[in-house]
PDB file of C-alpha atoms in Angstrom:
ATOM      1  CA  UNK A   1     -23.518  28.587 -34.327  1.00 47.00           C
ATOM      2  CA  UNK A   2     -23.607  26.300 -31.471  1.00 54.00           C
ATOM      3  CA  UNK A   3     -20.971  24.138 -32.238  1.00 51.00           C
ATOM      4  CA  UNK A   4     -18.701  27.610 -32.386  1.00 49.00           C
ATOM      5  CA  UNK A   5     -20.273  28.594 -28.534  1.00 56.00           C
ATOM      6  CA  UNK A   6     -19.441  25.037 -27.630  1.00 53.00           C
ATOM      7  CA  UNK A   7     -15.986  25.580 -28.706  1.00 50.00           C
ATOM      8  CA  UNK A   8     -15.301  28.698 -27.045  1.00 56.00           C
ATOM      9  CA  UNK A   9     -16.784  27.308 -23.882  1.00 52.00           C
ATOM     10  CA  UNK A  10     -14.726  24.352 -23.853  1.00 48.00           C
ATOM     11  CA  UNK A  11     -11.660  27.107 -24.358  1.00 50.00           C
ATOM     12  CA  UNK A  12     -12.324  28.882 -22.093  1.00 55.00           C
ATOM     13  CA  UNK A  13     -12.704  26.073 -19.619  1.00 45.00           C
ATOM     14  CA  UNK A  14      -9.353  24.450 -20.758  1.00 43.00           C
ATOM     15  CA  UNK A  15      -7.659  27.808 -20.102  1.00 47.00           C
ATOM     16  CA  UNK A  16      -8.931  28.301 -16.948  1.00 45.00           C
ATOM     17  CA  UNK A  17      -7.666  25.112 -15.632  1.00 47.00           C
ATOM     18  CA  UNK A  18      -4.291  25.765 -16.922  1.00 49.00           C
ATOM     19  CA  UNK A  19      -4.307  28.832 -14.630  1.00 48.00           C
ATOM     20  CA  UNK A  20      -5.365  26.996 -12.024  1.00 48.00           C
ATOM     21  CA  UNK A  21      -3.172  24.315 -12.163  1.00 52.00           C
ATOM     22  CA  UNK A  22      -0.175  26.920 -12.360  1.00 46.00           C
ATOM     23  CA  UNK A  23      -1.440  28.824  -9.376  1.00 47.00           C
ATOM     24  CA  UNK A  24      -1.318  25.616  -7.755  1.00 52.00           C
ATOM     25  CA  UNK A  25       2.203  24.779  -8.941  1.00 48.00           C
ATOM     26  CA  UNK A  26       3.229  28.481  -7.136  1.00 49.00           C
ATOM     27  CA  UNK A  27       1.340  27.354  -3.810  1.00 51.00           C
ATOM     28  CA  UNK A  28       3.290  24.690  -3.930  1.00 49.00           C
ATOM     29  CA  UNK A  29       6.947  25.431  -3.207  1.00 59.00           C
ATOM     30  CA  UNK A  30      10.066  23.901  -3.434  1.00 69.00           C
ATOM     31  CA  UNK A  31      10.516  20.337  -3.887  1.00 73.00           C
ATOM     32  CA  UNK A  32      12.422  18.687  -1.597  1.00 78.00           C
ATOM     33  CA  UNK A  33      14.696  15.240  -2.423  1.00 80.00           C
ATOM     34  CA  UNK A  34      15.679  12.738  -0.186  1.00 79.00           C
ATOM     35  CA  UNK A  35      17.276   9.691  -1.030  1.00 79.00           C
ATOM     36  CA  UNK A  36      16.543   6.199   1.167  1.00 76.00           C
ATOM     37  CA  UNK A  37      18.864   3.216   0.635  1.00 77.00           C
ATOM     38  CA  UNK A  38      20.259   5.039  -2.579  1.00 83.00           C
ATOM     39  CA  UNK A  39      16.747   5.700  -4.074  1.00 82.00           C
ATOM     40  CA  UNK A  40      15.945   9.242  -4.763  1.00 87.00           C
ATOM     41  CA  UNK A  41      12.619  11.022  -4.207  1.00 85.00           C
ATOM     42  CA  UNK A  42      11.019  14.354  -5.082  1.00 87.00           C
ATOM     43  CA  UNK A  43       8.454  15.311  -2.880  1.00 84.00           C
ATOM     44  CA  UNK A  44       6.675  18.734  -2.042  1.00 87.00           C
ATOM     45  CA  UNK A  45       8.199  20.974   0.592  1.00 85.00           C
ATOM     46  CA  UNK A  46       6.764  20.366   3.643  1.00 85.00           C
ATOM     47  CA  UNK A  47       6.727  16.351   3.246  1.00 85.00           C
ATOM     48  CA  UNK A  48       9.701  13.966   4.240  1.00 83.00           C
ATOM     49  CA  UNK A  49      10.647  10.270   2.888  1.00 81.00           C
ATOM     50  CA  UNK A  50      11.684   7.880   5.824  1.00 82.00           C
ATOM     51  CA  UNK A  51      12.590   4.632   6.153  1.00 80.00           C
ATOM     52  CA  UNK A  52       9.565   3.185   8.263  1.00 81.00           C
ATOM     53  CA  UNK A  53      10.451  -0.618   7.402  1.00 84.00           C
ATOM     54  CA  UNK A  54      13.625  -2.374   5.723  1.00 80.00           C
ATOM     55  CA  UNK A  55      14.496  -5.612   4.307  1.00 81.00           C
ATOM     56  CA  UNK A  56      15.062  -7.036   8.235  1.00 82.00           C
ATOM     57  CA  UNK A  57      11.129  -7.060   8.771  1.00 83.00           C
ATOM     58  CA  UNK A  58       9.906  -7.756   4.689  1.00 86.00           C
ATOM     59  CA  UNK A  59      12.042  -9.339   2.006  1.00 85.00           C
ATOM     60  CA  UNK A  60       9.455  -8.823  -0.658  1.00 88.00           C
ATOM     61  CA  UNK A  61       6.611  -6.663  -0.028  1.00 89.00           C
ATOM     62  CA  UNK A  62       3.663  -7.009  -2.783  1.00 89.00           C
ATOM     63  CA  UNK A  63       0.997  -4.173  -0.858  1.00 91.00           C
ATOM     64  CA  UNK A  64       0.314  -3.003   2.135  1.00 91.00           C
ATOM     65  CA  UNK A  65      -2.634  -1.042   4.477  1.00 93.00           C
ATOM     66  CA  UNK A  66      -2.716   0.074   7.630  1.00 92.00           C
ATOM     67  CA  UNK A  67      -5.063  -0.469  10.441  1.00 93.00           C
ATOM     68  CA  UNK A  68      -6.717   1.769  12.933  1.00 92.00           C
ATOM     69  CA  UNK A  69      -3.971   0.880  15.379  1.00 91.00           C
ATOM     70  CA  UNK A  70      -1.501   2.088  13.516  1.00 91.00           C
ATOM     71  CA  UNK A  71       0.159  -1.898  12.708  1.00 93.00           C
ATOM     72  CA  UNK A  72       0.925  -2.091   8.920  1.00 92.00           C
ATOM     73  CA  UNK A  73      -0.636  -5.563   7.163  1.00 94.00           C
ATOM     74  CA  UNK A  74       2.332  -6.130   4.111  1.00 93.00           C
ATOM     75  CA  UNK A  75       1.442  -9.125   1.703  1.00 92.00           C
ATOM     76  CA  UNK A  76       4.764 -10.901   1.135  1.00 90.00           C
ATOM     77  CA  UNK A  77       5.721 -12.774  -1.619  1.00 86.00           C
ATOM     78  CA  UNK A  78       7.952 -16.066  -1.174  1.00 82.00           C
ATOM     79  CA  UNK A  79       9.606 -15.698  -4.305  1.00 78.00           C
ATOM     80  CA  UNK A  80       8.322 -18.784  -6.133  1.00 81.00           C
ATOM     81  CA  UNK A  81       8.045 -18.478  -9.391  1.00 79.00           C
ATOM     82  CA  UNK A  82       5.683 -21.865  -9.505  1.00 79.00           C
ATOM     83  CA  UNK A  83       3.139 -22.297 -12.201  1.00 82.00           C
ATOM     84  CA  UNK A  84       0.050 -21.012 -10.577  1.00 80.00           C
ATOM     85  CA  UNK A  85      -1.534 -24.786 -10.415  1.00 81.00           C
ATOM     86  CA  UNK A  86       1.550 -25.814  -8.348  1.00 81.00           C
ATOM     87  CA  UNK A  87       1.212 -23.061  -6.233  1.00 77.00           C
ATOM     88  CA  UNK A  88      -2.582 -23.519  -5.535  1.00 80.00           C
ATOM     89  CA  UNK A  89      -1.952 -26.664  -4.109  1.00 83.00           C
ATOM     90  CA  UNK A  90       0.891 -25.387  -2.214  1.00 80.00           C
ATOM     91  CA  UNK A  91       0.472 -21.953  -1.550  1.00 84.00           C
ATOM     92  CA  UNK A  92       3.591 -20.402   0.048  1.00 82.00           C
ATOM     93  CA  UNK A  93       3.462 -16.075   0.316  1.00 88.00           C
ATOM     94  CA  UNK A  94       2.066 -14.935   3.177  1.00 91.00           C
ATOM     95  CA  UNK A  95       0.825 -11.690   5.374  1.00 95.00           C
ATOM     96  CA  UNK A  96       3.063  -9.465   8.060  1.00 95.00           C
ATOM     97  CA  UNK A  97       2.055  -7.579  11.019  1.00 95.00           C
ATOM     98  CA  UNK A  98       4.200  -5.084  11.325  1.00 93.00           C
ATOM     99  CA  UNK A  99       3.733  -3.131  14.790  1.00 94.00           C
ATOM    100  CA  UNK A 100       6.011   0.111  16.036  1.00 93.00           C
ATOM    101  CA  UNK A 101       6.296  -0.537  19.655  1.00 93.00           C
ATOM    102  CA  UNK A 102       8.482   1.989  20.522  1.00 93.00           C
ATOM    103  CA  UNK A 103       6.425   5.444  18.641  1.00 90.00           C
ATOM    104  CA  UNK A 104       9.694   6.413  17.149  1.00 89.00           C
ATOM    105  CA  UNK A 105       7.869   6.417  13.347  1.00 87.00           C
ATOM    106  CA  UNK A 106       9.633   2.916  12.659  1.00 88.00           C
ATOM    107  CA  UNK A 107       8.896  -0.445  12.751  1.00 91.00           C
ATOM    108  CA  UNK A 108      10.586  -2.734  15.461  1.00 92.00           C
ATOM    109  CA  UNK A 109       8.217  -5.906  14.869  1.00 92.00           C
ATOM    110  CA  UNK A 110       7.046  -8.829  12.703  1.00 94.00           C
ATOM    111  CA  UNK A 111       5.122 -11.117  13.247  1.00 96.00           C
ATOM    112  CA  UNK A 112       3.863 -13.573  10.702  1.00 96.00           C
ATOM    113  CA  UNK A 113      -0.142 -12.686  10.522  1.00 96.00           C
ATOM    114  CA  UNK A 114      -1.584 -15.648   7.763  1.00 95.00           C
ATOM    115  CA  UNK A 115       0.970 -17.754   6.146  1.00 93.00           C
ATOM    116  CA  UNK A 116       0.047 -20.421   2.952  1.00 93.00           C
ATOM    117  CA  UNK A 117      -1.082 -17.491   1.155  1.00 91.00           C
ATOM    118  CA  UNK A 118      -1.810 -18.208  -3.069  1.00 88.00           C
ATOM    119  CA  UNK A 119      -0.024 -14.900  -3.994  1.00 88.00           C
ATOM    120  CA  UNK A 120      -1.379 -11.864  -2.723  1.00 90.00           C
ATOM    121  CA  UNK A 121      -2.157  -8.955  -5.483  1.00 89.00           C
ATOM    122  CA  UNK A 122      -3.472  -6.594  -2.633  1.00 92.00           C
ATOM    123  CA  UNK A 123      -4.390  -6.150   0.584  1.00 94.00           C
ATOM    124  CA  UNK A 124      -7.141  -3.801   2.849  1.00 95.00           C
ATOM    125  CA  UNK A 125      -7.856  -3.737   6.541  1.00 95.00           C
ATOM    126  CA  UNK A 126     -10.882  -3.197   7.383  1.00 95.00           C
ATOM    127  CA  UNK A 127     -12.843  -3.519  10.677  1.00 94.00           C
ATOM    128  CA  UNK A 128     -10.444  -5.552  12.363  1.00 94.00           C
ATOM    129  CA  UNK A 129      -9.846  -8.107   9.389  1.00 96.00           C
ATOM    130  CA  UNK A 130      -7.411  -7.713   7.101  1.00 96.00           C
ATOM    131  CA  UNK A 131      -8.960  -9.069   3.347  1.00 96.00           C
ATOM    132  CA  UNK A 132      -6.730  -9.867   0.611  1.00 96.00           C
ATOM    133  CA  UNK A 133      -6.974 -10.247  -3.291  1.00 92.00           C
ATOM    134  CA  UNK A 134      -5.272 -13.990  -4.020  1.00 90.00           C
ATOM    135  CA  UNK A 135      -6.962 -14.951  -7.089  1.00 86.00           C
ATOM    136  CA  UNK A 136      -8.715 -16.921  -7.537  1.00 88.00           C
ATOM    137  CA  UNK A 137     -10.279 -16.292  -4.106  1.00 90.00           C
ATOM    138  CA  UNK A 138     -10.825 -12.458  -2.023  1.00 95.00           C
ATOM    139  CA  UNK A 139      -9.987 -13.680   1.504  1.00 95.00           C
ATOM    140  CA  UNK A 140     -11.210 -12.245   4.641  1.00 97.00           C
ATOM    141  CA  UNK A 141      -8.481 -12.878   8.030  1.00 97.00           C
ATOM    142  CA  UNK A 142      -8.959 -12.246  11.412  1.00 97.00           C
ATOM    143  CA  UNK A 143      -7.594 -12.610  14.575  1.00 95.00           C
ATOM    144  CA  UNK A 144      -9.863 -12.964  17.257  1.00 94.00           C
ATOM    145  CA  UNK A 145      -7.965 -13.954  20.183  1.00 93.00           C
ATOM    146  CA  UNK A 146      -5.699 -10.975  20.144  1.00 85.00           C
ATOM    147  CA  UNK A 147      -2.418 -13.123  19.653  1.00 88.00           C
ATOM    148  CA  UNK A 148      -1.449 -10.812  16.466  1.00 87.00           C
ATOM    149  CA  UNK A 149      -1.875 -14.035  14.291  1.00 94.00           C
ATOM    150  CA  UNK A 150      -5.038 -14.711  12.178  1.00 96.00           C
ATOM    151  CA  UNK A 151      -7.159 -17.694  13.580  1.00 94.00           C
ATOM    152  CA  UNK A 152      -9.803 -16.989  11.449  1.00 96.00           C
ATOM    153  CA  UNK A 153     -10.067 -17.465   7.295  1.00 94.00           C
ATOM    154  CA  UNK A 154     -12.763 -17.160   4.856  1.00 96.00           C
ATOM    155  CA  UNK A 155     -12.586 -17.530   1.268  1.00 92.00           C
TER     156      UNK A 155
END
């Protein structure tokens, strides 16, 4: 008998979601597409897909996070395809700053943050350093003369 309850419960709860989930779906609205340098995207009504960054500021962006400034920290990949003991000893990707000095919504400015990077799987800024996943190592750079580059690493 309580297997059956279990079962109707669990029903019940499964059909409930459904409705909720298609309620939801209603609240939603109409999609909206855009397409950015001949990519397409589907996005809810009410949002809107921008170029904030091309190719001129990051040739091969592997993640990204934004600080409490509003400057965007982009791990960049060199493009070397080196065996990862080659590219321990000589590490080559490196981190952007990317800065909108203008407050139109796009970036105008690079500047190169940490370079000699092993290559970065992700990236977080967090109060006022910007720490980054490059196995085999979690680094932590900072800048603390205010020059926009990091002067300060710590594995």
């Amino acid at each position: 008998m309580k297997a059956f309850e279990r079962s109707q419960w669990l029903t019940f709860l499964v059909a409930v979601l459904a409705m909720l989930g298609v309620f939801r779906a209603a609240e939603v609205g109409r999609a909206a597409d855009f397409t950015v340098n001949g990519q397409r995207f589907t996005v809810p009504e009410g949002f809107v897909v921008e170029l904030a960054a091309g190719t001129n500021l990051v040739q091969r962006p592997v993640s990204a996070s934004f600080a409490a400034d509003g400057r965007l920290y982009v791990t960049d990949s060199s493009g070397s395809n080196d065996k990862p003991d080659q590219q321990l000893k000589n590490p080559t990707h490196r981190i952007l700053c990317l800065e909108d000095t203008n407050a139109d919504g796009r970036f105008d400015t690079v500047k190169v943050f940490a370079d000699k990077v092993m290559f970065p799987q992700g990236c977080l800024w967090y109060e006022g350093s910007v720490y980054v996943a490059a196995p085999p190592s979690i680094w932590k750079f900072t800048d603390t003369d205010g020059d926009g580059v990091a002067d300060k690493r710590e594995e």
